[in-house]
Coordinates of C-alpha atoms and ligand atoms in Angstrom, one line a residue:
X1 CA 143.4 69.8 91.3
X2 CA 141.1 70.7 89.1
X3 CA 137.7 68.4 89.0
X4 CA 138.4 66.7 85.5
X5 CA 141.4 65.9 87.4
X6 CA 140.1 64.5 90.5
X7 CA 137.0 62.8 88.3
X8 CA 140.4 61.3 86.4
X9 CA 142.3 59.8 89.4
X10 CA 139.7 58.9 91.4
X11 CA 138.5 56.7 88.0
X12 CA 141.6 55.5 87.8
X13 CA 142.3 54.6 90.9
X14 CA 138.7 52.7 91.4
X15 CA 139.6 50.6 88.0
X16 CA 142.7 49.5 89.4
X17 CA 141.4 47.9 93.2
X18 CA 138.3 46.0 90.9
X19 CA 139.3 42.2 91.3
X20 CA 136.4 40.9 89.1
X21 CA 135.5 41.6 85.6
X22 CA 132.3 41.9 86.5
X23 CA 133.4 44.6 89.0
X24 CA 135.7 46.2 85.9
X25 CA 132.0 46.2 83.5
X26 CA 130.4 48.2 86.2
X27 CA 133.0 50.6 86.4
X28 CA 133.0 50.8 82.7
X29 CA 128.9 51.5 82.5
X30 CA 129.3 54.1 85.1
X31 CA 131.9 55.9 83.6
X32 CA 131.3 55.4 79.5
X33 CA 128.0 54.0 79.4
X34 CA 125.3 56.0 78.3
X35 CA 124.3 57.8 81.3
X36 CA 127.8 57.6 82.8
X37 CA 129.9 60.6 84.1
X38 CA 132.7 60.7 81.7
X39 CA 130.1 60.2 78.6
X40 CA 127.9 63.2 80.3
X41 CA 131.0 65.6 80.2
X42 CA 131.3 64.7 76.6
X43 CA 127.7 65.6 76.0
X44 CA 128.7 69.2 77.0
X45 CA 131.0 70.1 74.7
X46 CA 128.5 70.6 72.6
X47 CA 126.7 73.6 73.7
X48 CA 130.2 75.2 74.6
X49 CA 131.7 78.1 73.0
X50 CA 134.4 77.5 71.2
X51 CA 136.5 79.0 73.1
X52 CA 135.7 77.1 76.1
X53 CA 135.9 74.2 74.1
X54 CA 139.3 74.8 73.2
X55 CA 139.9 75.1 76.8
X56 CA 137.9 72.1 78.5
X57 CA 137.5 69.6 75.5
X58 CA 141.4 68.3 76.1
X59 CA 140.7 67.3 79.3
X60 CA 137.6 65.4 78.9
X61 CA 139.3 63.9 75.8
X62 CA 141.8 63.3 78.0
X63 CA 139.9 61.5 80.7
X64 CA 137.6 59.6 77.8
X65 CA 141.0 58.0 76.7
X66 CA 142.8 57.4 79.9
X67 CA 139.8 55.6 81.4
X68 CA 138.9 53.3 78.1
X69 CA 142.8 52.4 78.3
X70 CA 142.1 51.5 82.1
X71 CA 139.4 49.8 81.6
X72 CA 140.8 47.4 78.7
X73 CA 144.0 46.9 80.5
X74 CA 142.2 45.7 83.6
X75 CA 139.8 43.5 81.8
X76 CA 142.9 41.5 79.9
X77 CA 145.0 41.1 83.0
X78 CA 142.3 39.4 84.7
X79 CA 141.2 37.8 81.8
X80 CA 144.9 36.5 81.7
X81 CA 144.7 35.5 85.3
X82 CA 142.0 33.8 85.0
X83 CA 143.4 31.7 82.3
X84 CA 146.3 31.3 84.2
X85 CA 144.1 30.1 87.1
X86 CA 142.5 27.3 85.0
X87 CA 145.7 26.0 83.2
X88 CA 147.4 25.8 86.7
X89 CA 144.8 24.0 88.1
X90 CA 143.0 21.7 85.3
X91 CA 145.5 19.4 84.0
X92 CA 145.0 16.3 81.1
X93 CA 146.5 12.9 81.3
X94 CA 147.9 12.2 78.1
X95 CA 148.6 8.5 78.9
X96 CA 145.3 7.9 79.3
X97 CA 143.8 5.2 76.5
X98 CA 141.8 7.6 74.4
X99 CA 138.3 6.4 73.9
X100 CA 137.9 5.5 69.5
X101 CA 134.5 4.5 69.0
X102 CA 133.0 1.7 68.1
X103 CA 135.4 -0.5 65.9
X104 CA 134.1 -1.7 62.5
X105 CA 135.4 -5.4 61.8
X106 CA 136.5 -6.9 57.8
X107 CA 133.3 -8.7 56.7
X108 CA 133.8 -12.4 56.1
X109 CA 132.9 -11.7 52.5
X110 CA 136.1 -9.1 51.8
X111 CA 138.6 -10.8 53.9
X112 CA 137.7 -14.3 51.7
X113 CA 138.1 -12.1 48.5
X114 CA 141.1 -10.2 50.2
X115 CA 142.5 -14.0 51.1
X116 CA 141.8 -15.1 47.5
X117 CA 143.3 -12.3 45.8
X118 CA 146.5 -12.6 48.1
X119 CA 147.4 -16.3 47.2
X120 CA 146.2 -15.8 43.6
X121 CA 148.6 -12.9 43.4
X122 CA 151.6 -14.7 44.6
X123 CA 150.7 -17.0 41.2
X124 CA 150.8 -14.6 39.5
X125 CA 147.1 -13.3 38.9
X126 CA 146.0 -9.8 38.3
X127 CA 142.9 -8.4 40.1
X128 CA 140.2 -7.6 37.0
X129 CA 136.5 -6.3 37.4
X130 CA 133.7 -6.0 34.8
X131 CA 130.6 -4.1 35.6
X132 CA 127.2 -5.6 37.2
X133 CA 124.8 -3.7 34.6
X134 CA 125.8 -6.2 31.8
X135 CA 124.6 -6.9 28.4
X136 CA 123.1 -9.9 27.3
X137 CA 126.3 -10.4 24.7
X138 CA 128.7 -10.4 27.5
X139 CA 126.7 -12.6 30.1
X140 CA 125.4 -14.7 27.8
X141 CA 126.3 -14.7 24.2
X142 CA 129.7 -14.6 23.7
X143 CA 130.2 -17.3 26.3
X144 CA 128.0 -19.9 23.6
X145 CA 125.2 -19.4 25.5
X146 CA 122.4 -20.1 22.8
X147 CA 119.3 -18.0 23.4
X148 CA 117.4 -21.2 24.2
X149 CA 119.8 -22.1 27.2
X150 CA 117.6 -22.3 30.4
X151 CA 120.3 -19.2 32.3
X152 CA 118.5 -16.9 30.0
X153 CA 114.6 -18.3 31.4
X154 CA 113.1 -14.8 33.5
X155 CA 113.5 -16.8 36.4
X156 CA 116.7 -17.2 36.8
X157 CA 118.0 -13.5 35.6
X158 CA 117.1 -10.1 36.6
X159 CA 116.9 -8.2 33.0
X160 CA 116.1 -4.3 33.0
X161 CA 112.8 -3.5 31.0
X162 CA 113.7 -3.8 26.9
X163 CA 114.4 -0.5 25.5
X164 CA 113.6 0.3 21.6
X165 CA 117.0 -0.1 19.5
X166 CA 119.1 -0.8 22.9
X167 CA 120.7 -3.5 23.9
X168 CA 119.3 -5.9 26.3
X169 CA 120.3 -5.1 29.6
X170 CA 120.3 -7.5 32.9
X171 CA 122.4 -8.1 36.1
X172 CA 124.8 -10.0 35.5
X173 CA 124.3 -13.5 36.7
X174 CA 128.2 -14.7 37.2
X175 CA 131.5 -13.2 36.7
X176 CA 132.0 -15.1 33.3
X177 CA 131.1 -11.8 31.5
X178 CA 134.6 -10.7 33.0
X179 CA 136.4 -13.5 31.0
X180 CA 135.1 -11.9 27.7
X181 CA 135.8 -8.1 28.4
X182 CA 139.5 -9.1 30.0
X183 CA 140.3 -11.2 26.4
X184 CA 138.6 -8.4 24.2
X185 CA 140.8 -5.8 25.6
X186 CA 143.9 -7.6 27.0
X187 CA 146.8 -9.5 24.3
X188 CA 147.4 -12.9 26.0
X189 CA 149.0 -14.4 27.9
X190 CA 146.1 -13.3 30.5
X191 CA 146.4 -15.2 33.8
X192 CA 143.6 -12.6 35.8
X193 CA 141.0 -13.2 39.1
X194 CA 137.3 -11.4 38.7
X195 CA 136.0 -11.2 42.1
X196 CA 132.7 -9.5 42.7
X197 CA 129.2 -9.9 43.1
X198 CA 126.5 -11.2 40.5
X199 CA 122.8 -11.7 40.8
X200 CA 119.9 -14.6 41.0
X201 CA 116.8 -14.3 41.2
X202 CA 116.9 -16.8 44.3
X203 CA 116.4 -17.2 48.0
X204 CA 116.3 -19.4 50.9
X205 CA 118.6 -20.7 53.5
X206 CA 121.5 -21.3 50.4
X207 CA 120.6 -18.6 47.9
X208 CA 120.2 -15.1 48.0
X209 CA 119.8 -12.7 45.1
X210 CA 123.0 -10.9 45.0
X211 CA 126.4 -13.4 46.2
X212 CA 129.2 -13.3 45.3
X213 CA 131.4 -15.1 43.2
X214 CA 135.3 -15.1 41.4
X215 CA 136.2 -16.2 38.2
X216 CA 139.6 -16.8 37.0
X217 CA 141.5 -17.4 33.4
X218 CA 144.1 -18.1 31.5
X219 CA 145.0 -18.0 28.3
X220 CA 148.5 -18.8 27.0
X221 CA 149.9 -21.2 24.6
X222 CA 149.8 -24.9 25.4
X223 CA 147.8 -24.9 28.5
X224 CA 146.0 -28.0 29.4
X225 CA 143.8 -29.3 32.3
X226 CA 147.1 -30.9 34.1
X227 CA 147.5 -26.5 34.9
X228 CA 144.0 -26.4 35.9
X229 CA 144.2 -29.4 38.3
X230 CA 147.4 -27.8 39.7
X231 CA 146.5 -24.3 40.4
X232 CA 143.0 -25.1 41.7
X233 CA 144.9 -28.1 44.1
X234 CA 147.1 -25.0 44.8
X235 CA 144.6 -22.3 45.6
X236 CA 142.8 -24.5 47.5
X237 CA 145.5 -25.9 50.2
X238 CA 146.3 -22.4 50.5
X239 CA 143.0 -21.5 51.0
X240 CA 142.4 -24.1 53.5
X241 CA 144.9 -23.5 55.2
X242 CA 145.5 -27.5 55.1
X243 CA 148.2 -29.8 53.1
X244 CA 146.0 -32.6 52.8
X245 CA 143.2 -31.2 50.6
X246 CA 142.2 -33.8 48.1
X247 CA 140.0 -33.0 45.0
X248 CA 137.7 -34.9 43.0
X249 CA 137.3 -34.0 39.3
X250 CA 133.9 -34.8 37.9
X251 CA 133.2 -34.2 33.7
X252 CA 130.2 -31.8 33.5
X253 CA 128.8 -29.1 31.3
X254 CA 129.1 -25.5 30.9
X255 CA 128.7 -24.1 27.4
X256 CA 131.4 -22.0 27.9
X257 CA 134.6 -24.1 28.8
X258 CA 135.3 -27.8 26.8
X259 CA 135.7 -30.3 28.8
X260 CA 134.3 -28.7 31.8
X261 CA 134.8 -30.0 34.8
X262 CA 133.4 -29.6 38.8
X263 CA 135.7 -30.0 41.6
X264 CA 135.2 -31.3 45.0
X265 CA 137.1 -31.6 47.8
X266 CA 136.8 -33.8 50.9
X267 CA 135.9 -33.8 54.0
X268 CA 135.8 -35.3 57.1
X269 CA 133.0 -35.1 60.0
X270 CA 134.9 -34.0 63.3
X271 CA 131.8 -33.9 66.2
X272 CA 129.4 -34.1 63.6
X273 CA 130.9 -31.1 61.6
X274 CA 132.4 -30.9 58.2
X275 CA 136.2 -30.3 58.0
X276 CA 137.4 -29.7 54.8
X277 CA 140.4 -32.2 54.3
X278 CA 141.0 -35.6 53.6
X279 CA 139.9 -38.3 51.2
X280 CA 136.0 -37.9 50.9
X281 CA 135.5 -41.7 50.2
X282 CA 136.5 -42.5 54.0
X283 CA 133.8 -43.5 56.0
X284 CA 133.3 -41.0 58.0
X285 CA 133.8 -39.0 55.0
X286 CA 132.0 -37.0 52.0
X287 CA 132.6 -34.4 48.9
X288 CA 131.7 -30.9 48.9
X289 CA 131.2 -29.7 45.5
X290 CA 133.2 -26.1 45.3
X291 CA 133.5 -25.0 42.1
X292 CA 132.9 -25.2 38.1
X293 CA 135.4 -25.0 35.4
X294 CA 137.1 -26.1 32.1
X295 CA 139.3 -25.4 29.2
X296 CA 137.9 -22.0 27.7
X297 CA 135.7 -23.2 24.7
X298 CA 137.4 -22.7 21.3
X299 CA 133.9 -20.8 20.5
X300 CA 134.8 -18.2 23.1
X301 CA 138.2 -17.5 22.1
X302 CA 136.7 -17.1 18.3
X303 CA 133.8 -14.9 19.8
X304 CA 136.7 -12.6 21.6
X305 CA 138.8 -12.4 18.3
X306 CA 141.5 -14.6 19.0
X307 CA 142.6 -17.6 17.1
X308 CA 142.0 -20.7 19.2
X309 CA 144.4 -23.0 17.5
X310 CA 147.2 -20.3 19.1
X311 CA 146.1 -19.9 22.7
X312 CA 144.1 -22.2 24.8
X313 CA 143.4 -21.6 28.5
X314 CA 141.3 -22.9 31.5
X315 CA 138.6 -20.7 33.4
X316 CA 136.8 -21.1 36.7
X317 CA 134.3 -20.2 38.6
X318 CA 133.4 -20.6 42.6
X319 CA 131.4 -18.7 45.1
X320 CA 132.9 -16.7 47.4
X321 CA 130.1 -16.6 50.0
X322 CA 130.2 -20.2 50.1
X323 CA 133.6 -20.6 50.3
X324 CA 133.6 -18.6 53.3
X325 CA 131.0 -20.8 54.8
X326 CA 133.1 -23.7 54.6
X327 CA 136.5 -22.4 56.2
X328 CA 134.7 -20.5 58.7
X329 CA 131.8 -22.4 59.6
X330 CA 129.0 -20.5 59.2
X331 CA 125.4 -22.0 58.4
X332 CA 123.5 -19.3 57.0
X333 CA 123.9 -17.4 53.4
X334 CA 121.2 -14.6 54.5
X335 CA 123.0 -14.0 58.2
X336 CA 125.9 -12.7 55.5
X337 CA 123.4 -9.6 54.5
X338 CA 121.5 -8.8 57.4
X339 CA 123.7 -6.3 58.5
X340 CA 123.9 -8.0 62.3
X341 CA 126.7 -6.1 64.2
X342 CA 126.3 -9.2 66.7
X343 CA 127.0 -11.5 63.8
X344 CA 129.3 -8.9 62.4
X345 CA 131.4 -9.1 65.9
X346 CA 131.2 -12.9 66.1
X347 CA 132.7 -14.0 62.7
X348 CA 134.8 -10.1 61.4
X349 CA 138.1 -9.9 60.7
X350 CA 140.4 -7.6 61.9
X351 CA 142.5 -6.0 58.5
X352 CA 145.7 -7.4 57.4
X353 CA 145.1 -11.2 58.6
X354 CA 145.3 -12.8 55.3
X355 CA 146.8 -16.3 54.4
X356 CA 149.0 -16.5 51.0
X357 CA 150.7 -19.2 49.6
X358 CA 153.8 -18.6 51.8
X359 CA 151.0 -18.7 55.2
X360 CA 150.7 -15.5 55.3
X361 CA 151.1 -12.7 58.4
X362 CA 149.6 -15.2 61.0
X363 CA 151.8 -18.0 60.3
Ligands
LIG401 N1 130.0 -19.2 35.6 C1 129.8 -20.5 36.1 C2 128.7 -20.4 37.2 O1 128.3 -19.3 37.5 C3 131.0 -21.0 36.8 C4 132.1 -21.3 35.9 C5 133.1 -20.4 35.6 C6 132.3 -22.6 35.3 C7 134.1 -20.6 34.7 C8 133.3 -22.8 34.4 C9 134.2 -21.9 34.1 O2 128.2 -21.4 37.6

């Protein structure tokens, strides 16, 4: 045999008995790496004659070939095994409970607004929104606020600074403005929710600058405050959750609805707390004031192009913050915006428990 030959088998032979790939590399170095036997015989070819290249360089081509093939056949069946190895012996237990994180909960604020929209839906509301960069026509203005009306006083409203030739700008300070873009843009009958936040410059333990409030209307033909007693009496069992919510109706002013009127509803103290329920005049009774509205001022409906002696409608106003307070029993507006996960866990809401007018999924 001739020594390419026995160099060959001898290769060959040592590749196949290495176990490791470690082992496999060695062999690999020693044969092909720079200094190793098969790459030195290469290295000779080059001072050869061609003749005796003709003769030799086969071989050693030969051998460079046979030996690479070795050596990558070796490595992959022990990669393989290896592999093989691991999946044999490491297994994972599917039925295990898989670990998800830490759960976010629904803030008190959404799910109230989520609850609201819900019942208000199955009467037949729409959802609408307006922007919080308002103008002073659509906060103000158009809803016969005169410029001396004390709303528009610095103190009350955030305005951005006055810009030659543009309009005066401000955050808007309730969701009224919504009432005047939905009837500028939307043929009556309207019958719409406008839930969102709105800005004060306020705060202490019952105000803070940004809350949140929703407004509804309606404006149809020959609507009167009998459909604004009723819906609100509606919403508000609903809301409750309680049959026996009873409502007080007290004349008072906005300039933008005529009569206007605030509603309160009763409670009752049960271990010293309010309960919302029950006649208010009881002796261990009182009234909670929970929200403005009216019939929709003739001026408005003029100032949003329609005729008011053809469509009439009520609007109202409450905050959703405070609502919240009062079904869930919470004491403090600012614990709503401090971003407390502790709070957060104690009073969230898991998605999808929502009452409507029917008791929703809970019931
Ligand atoms: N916009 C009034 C407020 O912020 C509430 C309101 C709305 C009153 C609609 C009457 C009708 O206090």
């Amino acid at each position: 045999m001739s020594e390419i030959a026995n160099l060959k088998a001898g290769l060959i032979a040592d590749i196949a008995s290495a176990d490791t790939l470690d082992a496999v590399e060695a062999l690999r170095v020693g044969a092909l790496g720079k200094n190793g036997v098969v790459t030195g015989l290469l290295k000779t070819l080059g001072g050869m004659s061609p003749d005796e290249r003709l003769d030799k360089g086969p071989p050693i081509q030969d051998l460079r070939e046979s030996v690479t093939a070795a050596i990558t056949a070796k490595k992959a069946a022990l990669e393989q095994a290896a592999l093989d190895a691991r999946l044999a012996s490491e297994t994972i237990d599917m039925t295990l409970p898989a670990d998800l994180g830490p759960q976010g909960s629904v803030h008190p604020v959404s799910q109230v607004m989520d609850e609201l929209a819900e019942i208000f839906a199955d009467l037949g509301f729409s959802v609408a929104t307006g922007p919080e960069i308002e103008d002073d026509w659509h906060n103000f203005t158009a809803l016969n606020i005169p410029e001396t009306h004390p709303a528009r006083a610095m103190h009350d409203t955030f305005y951005f600074p006055d810009e030659e030739g543009q309009k005066r700008m401000l955050l808007r300070t309730h969701t009224s403005p919504v009432q005047i873009r939905t009837m500028m843009t939307t043929p009556p009958p309207i019958r719409i929710i406008a839930p969102g936040r709105v800005y004060r410059s306020d705060s202490d333990a019952t105000h803070t600058p940004m809350f949140h409030q929703i407004e509804g209307l309606v404006i149809d033909k020959g609507i009167t405050l009998g459909h604004l007693k009723w819906t609100l009496e509606t919403f508000l069992k609903a809301f409750f959750e309680r049959e026996d919510i009873v409502l007080r109706l007290r004349p008072s002013y906005f300039p933008f609805t005529e009569p206007s009127v605030e509603v309160d509803v009763g409670y009752t103290l049960v271990n010293g707390q309010r309960v919302i329920g029950g006649d208010g005049d009881v002796a261990d009774g009182g009234w909670l004031e929970v929200l403005g509205s009216g019939m929709v001022n003739r001026r408005v409906i003029e100032a949003c192009g329609l005729d008011p002696d053809e469509w009439q409608g009520f609007a109202f106003g409450t905050g959703v913050d405070r609502l919240a307070m009062l079904k869930y029993g919470m004491n403090d507006l600012r614990a709503f915006f401090d971003g407390d996960l502790r709070w957060l866990k104690h009073y969230g809401f898991s998605a999808l428990d929502v009452p409507t007018l029917s008791g929703g999924v809970g019931a």
